Every structure is written in structure tokens, then in C-alpha cells.
Tab-separated table of C-alpha atoms in Angstrom:
chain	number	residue	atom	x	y	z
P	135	UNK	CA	-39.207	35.544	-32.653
P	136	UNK	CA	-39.814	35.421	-36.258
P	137	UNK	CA	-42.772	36.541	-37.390
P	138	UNK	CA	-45.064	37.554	-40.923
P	139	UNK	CA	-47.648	40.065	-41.004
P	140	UNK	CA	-50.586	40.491	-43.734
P	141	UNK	CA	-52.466	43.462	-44.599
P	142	UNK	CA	-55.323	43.919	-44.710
P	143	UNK	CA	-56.995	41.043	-43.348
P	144	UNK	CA	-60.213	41.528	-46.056
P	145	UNK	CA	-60.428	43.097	-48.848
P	146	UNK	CA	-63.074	43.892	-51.119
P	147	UNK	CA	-62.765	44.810	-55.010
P	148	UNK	CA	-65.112	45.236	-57.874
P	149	UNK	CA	-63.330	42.280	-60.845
P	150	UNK	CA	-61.242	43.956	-63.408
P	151	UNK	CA	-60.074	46.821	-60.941
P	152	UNK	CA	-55.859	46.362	-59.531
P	153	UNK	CA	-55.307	45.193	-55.962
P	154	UNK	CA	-52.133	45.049	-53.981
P	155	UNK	CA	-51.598	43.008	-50.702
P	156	UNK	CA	-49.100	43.865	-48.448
P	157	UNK	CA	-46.576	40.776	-46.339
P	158	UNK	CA	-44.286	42.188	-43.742
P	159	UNK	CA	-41.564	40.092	-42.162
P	160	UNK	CA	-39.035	39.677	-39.243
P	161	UNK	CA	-37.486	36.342	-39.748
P	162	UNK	CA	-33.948	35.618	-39.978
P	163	UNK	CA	-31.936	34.627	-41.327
P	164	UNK	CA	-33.627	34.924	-43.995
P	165	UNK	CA	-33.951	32.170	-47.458
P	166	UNK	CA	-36.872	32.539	-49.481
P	167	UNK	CA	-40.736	33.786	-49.466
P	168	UNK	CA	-43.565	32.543	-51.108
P	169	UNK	CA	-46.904	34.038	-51.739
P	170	UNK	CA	-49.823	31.124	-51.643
P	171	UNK	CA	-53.244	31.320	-53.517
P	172	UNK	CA	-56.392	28.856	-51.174
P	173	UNK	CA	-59.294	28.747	-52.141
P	174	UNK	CA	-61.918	27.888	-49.674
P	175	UNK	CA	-62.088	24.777	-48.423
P	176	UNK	CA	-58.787	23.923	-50.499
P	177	UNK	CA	-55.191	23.397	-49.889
P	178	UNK	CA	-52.564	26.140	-50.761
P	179	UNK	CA	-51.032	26.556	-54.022
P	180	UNK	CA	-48.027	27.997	-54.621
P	181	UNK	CA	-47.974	31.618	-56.846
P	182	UNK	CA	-44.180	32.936	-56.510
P	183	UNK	CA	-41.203	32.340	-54.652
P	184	UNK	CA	-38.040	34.728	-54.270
P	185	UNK	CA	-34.853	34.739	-53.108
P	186	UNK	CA	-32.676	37.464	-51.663
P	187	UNK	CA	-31.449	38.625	-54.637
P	188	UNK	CA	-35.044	38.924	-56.614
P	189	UNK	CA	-36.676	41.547	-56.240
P	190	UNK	CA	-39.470	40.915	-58.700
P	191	UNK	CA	-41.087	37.478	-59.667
P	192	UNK	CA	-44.557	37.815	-62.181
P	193	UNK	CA	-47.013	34.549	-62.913
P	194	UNK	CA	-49.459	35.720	-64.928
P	195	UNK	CA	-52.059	38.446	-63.500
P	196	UNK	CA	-49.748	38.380	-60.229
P	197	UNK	CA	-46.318	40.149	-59.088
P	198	UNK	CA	-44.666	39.422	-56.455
P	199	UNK	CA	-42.301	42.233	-55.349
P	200	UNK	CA	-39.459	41.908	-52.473
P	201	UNK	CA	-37.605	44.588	-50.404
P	202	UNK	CA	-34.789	42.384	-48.591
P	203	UNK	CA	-33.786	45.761	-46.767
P	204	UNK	CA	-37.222	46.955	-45.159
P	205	UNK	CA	-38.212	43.241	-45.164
P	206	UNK	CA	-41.523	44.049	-46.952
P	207	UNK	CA	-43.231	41.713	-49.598
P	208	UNK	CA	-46.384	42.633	-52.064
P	209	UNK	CA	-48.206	40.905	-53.982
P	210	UNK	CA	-49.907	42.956	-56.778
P	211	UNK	CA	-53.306	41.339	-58.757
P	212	UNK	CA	-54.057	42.885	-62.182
P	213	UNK	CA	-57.329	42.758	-64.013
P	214	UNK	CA	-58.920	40.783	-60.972
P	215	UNK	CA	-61.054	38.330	-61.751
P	216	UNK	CA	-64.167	36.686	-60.009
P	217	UNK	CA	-61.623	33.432	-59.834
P	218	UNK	CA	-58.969	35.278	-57.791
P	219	UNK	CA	-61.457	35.339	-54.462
P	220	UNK	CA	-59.062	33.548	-52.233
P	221	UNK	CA	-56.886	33.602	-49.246
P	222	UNK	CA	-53.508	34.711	-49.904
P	223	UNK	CA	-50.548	33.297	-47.923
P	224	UNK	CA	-47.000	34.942	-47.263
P	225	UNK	CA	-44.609	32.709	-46.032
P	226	UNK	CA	-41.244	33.219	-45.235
P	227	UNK	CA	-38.477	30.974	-45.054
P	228	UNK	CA	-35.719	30.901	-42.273
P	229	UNK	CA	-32.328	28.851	-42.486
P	230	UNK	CA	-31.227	26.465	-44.805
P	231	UNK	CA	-30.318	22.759	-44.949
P	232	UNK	CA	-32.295	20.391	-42.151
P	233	UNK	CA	-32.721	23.677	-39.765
P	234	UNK	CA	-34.805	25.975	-42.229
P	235	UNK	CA	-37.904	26.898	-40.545
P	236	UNK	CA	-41.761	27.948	-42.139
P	237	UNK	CA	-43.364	31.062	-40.649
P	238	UNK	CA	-46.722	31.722	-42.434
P	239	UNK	CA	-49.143	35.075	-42.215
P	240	UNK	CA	-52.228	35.003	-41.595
P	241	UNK	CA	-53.395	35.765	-44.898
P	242	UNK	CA	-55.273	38.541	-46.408
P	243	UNK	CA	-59.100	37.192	-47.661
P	244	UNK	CA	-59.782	38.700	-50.949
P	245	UNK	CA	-63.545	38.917	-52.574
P	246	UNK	CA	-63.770	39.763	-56.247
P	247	UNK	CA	-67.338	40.788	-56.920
P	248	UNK	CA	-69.065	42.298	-59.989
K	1396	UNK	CA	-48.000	13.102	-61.510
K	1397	UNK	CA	-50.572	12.960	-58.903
K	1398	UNK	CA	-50.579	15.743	-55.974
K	1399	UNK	CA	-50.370	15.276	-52.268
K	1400	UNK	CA	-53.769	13.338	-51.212
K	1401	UNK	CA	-55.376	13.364	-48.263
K	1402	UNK	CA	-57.608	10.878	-46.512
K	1403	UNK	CA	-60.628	11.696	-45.425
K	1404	UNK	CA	-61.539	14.878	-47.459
K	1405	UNK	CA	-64.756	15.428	-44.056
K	1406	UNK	CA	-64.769	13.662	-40.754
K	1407	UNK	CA	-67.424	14.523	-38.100
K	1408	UNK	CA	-66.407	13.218	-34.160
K	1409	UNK	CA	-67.717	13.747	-30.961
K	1410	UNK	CA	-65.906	15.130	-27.791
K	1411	UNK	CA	-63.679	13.017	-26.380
K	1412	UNK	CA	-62.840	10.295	-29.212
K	1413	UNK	CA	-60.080	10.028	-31.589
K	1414	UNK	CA	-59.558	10.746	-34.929
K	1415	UNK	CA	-56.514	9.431	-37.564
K	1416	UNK	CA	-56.206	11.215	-40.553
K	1417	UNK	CA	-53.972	10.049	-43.592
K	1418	UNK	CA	-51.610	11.482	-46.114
K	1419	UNK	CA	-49.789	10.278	-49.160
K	1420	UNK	CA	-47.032	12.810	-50.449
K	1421	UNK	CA	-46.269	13.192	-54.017
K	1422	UNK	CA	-44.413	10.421	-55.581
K	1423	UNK	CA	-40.215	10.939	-54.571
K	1424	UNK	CA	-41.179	13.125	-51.749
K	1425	UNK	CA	-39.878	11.895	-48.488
K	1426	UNK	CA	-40.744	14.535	-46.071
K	1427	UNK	CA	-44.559	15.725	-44.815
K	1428	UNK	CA	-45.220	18.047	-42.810
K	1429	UNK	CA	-48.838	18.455	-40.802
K	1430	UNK	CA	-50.918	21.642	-40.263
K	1431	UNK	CA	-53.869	23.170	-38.514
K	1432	UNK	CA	-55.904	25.701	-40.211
K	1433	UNK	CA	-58.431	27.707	-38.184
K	1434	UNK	CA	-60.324	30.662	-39.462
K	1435	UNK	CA	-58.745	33.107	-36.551
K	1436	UNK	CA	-54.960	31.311	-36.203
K	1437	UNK	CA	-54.593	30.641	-39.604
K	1438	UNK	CA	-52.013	28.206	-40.724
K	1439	UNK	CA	-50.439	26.189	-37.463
K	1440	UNK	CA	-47.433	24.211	-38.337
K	1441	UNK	CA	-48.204	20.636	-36.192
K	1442	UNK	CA	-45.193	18.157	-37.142
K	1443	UNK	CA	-42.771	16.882	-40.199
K	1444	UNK	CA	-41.536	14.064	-40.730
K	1445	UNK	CA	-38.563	12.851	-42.877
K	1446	UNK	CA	-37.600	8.851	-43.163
K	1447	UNK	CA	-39.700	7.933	-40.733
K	1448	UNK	CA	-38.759	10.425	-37.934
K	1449	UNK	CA	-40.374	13.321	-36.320
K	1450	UNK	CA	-37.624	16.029	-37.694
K	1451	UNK	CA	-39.550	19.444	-36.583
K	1452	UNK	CA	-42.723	20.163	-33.971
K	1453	UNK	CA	-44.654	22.954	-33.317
K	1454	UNK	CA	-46.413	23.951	-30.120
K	1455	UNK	CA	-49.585	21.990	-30.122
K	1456	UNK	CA	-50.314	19.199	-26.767
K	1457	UNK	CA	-49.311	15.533	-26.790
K	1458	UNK	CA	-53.054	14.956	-28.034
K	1459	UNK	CA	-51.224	15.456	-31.132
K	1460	UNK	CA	-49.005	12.716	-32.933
K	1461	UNK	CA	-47.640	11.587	-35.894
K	1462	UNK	CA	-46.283	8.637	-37.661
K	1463	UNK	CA	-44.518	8.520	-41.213
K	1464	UNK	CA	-44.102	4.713	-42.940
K	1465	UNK	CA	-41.755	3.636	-45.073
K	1466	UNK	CA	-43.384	4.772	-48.609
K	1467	UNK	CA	-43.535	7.867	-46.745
K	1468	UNK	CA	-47.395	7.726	-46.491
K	1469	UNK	CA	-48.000	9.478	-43.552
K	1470	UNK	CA	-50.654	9.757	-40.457
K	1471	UNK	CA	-51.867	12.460	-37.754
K	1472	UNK	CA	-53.617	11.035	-34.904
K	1473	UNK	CA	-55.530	13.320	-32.352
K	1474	UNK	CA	-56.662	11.705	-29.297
K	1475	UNK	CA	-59.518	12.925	-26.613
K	1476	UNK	CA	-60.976	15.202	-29.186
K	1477	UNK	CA	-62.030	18.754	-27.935
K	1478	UNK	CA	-64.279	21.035	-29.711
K	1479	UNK	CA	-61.650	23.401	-30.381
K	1480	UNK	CA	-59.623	20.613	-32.746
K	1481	UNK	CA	-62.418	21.306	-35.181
K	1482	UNK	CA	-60.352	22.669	-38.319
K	1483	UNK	CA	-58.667	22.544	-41.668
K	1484	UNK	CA	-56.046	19.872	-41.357
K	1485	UNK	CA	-53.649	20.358	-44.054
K	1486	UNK	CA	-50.669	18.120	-45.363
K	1487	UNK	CA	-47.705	18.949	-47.326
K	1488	UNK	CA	-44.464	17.102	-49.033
K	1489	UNK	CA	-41.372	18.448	-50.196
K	1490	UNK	CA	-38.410	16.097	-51.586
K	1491	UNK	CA	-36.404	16.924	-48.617
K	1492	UNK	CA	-35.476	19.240	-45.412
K	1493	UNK	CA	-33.828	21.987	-47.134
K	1494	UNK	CA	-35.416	24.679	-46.840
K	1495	UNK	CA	-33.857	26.503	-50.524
K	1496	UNK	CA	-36.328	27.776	-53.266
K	1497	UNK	CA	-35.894	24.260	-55.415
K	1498	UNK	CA	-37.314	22.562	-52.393
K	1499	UNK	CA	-41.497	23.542	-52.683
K	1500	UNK	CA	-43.963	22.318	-50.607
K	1501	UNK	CA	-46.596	21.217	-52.313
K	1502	UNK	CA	-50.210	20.911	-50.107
K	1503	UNK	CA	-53.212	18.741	-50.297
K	1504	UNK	CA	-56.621	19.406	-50.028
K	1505	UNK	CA	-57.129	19.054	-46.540
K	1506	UNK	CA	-59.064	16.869	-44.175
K	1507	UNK	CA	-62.177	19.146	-42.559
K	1508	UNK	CA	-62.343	18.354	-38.900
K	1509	UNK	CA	-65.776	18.848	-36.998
K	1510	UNK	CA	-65.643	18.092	-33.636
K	1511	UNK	CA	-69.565	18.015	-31.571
């Protein structure tokens, strides 16, 4: 069964300080993952998408980092900011063409306070 | 371009009624996809749709359903509401099936569900 795990499922940092939340997979066979940004009461937006063969995709403040091997996925917030207090969504990609499948985490909730 | 929209943004029903909620996909997207957002489940994938057929499902009851028109506006229709359908229901569009990296899903604001 494929499945996506987030940790942790809160976190709390003070803005300007480094975060890095953590996306573990078993999905197969494998296409693509994307990290989402929601903010509350909002629909997800996407930050980064990679392939197999990336193993690092920036976008501004955020990396996204990919280990195809031990199937693990971060995403790494510099500089936080009060603005980055979101949910943030892995979601991993199985199959291509009309069969490809979605299988989302749950999402870690991050708080940026001062 | 305009994003996905979604139709009501806040609904309040009572047990037992029904509810229809609406989606338009970006402009040139032809398949949307329904989910259920709930604070402990997270993200539940519902349906898609693609030219007007029901192309994937997920594991909800047949309380659930879906329609897709020919503009590719789309609706999710939940019948005999109970008060555990109260939730986040989220739409998305992508231009097709494919499920490759040039093939983003792009999600609306969401319709928030309260169900007395």
C-alpha cells in the first residue's frame, strides 16, 4: 500500500531561526513529489516538485531535497518568517500516463512566532 | 489567468440534507479532482473526473458523487448529510491524467462544510 509520512506533526519556531521538515515515502513506482504550502482555511499551493533524478529543487527561502534510494524527502525553511505559519504537504506521485496515482501526508503544522 | 474557483467559499447544513458544491478549473484544464480535508485525516482524495467521466475514486460511501459538464465545470454532491461530512472540501485541475511533473495540480480555496 503506498503510503507518505510527515514529521513532526507541529512544530514550533521563533521567525528568523532554520527549520527542516521531514516526508517519508513507500509508493511505487515512483514519478514525482511535491511539497505544498496551506494556509489556514486556504487551498494548497504548490512549493517544489522533483523527479527521480533531482535531488535538490530551491524556491526562494525553501529547499526541497530528495533521496530516491532511502525514499526520504525534506523540506528545509531558511530565515522563517511570521508568513511561513502553514501546513506543509508531501505528496508523492505513483505511475504515469491515465494510471498515476496521488498519495498525500498528513502534513506537518508549522507556527512561526516572535 | 484566473485560478481554480470554488463555489460556495462557507455552507452551514443540518443532519440529514444535501449539499452541492461547485468547481470551475482553470481555463484549458479538463480534469478535477475532489477532496476532503479534515483536521485528523488530512487530505482525502474523493473523485476525478476527465471529459465528463469519473476516471479515479477513492474510498468514501455512495453519499458521495460527482458530475463534470462539458466546460469542465464541475460538481460534488453529498446526500443525507452526517455530522462527520463537516470539512474542508477542496478542488483541483490539472490539463490532463498524466501524472508527470509538467502536469500540476493546481487547488482552489475550498468550500468549508459545517454540518449541525
Amino acid at each position: 500500500k503506498n503510503q507518505v509520512e510527515q514529521s513532526p506533526q507541529s512544530l514550533i519556531i521563533l521567525e528568523g531561526k532554520n527549520c527542516t521538515l521531514q516526508c517519508n515515502y513507500t509508493v511505487s513506482p515512483f514519478s514525482n513529489l511535491r511539497w505544498y504550502k496551506q494556509d489556514t482555511g486556504r487551498g494548497p499551493v504548490s512549493l517544489t516538485i522533483m523527479t527521480f533524478s533531482e535531488n535538490t529543487k530551491s524556491n526562494g527561502r525553501y529547499t526541497a531535497t530528495l533521496d530516491a534510494d532511502t525514499k526520504q524527502s525534506s523540506l528545509h525553511i531558511t530565515a522563517s518568517q511570521l508568513s511561513d505559519s502553514a501546513s506543509y504537504i508531501c505528496v508523492v506521485s505513483a505511475g504515469t500516463g491515465t494510471a498515476s496515482k496521488l498519495t498525500f501526508g498528513t502534513g506537518t503544522r508549522l507556527q512561526v512566532t516572535l | 489567468k484566473a485560478g481554480v474557483t470554488q463555489t460556495p467559499r462557507y455552507l452551514i447544513k443540518t443532519r440529514g440534507q444535501q449539499v452541492t458544491l461547485s468547481c470551475s478549473p482553470i481555463s484549458g484544464h479538463r480534469s478535477v479532482s475532489w477532496y476532503q480535508q479534515t483536521p485528523g485525516q488530512g487530505l482525502q482524495f474523493l473523485f476525478e473526473y476527465f471529459s465528463e467521466t469519473q476516471r479515479n475514486k477513492g474510498n468514501f460511501p455512495g453519499r458521495f458523487s460527482g458530475r463534470q459538464f462539458s466546460n469542465s465545470r464541475s460538481e460534488m454532491n453529498v446526500s443525507t448529510l452526517e455530522l462527520g461530512d463537516s470539512a474542508l472540501y477542496l478542488c483541483a485541475s490539472r490539463r490532463g491524467l498524466a501524472g508527470n511533473s509538467y502536469n500540476e495540480q493546481f487547488f482552489g480555496p475550498g468550500t468549508r462544510l459545517t454540518v449541525l
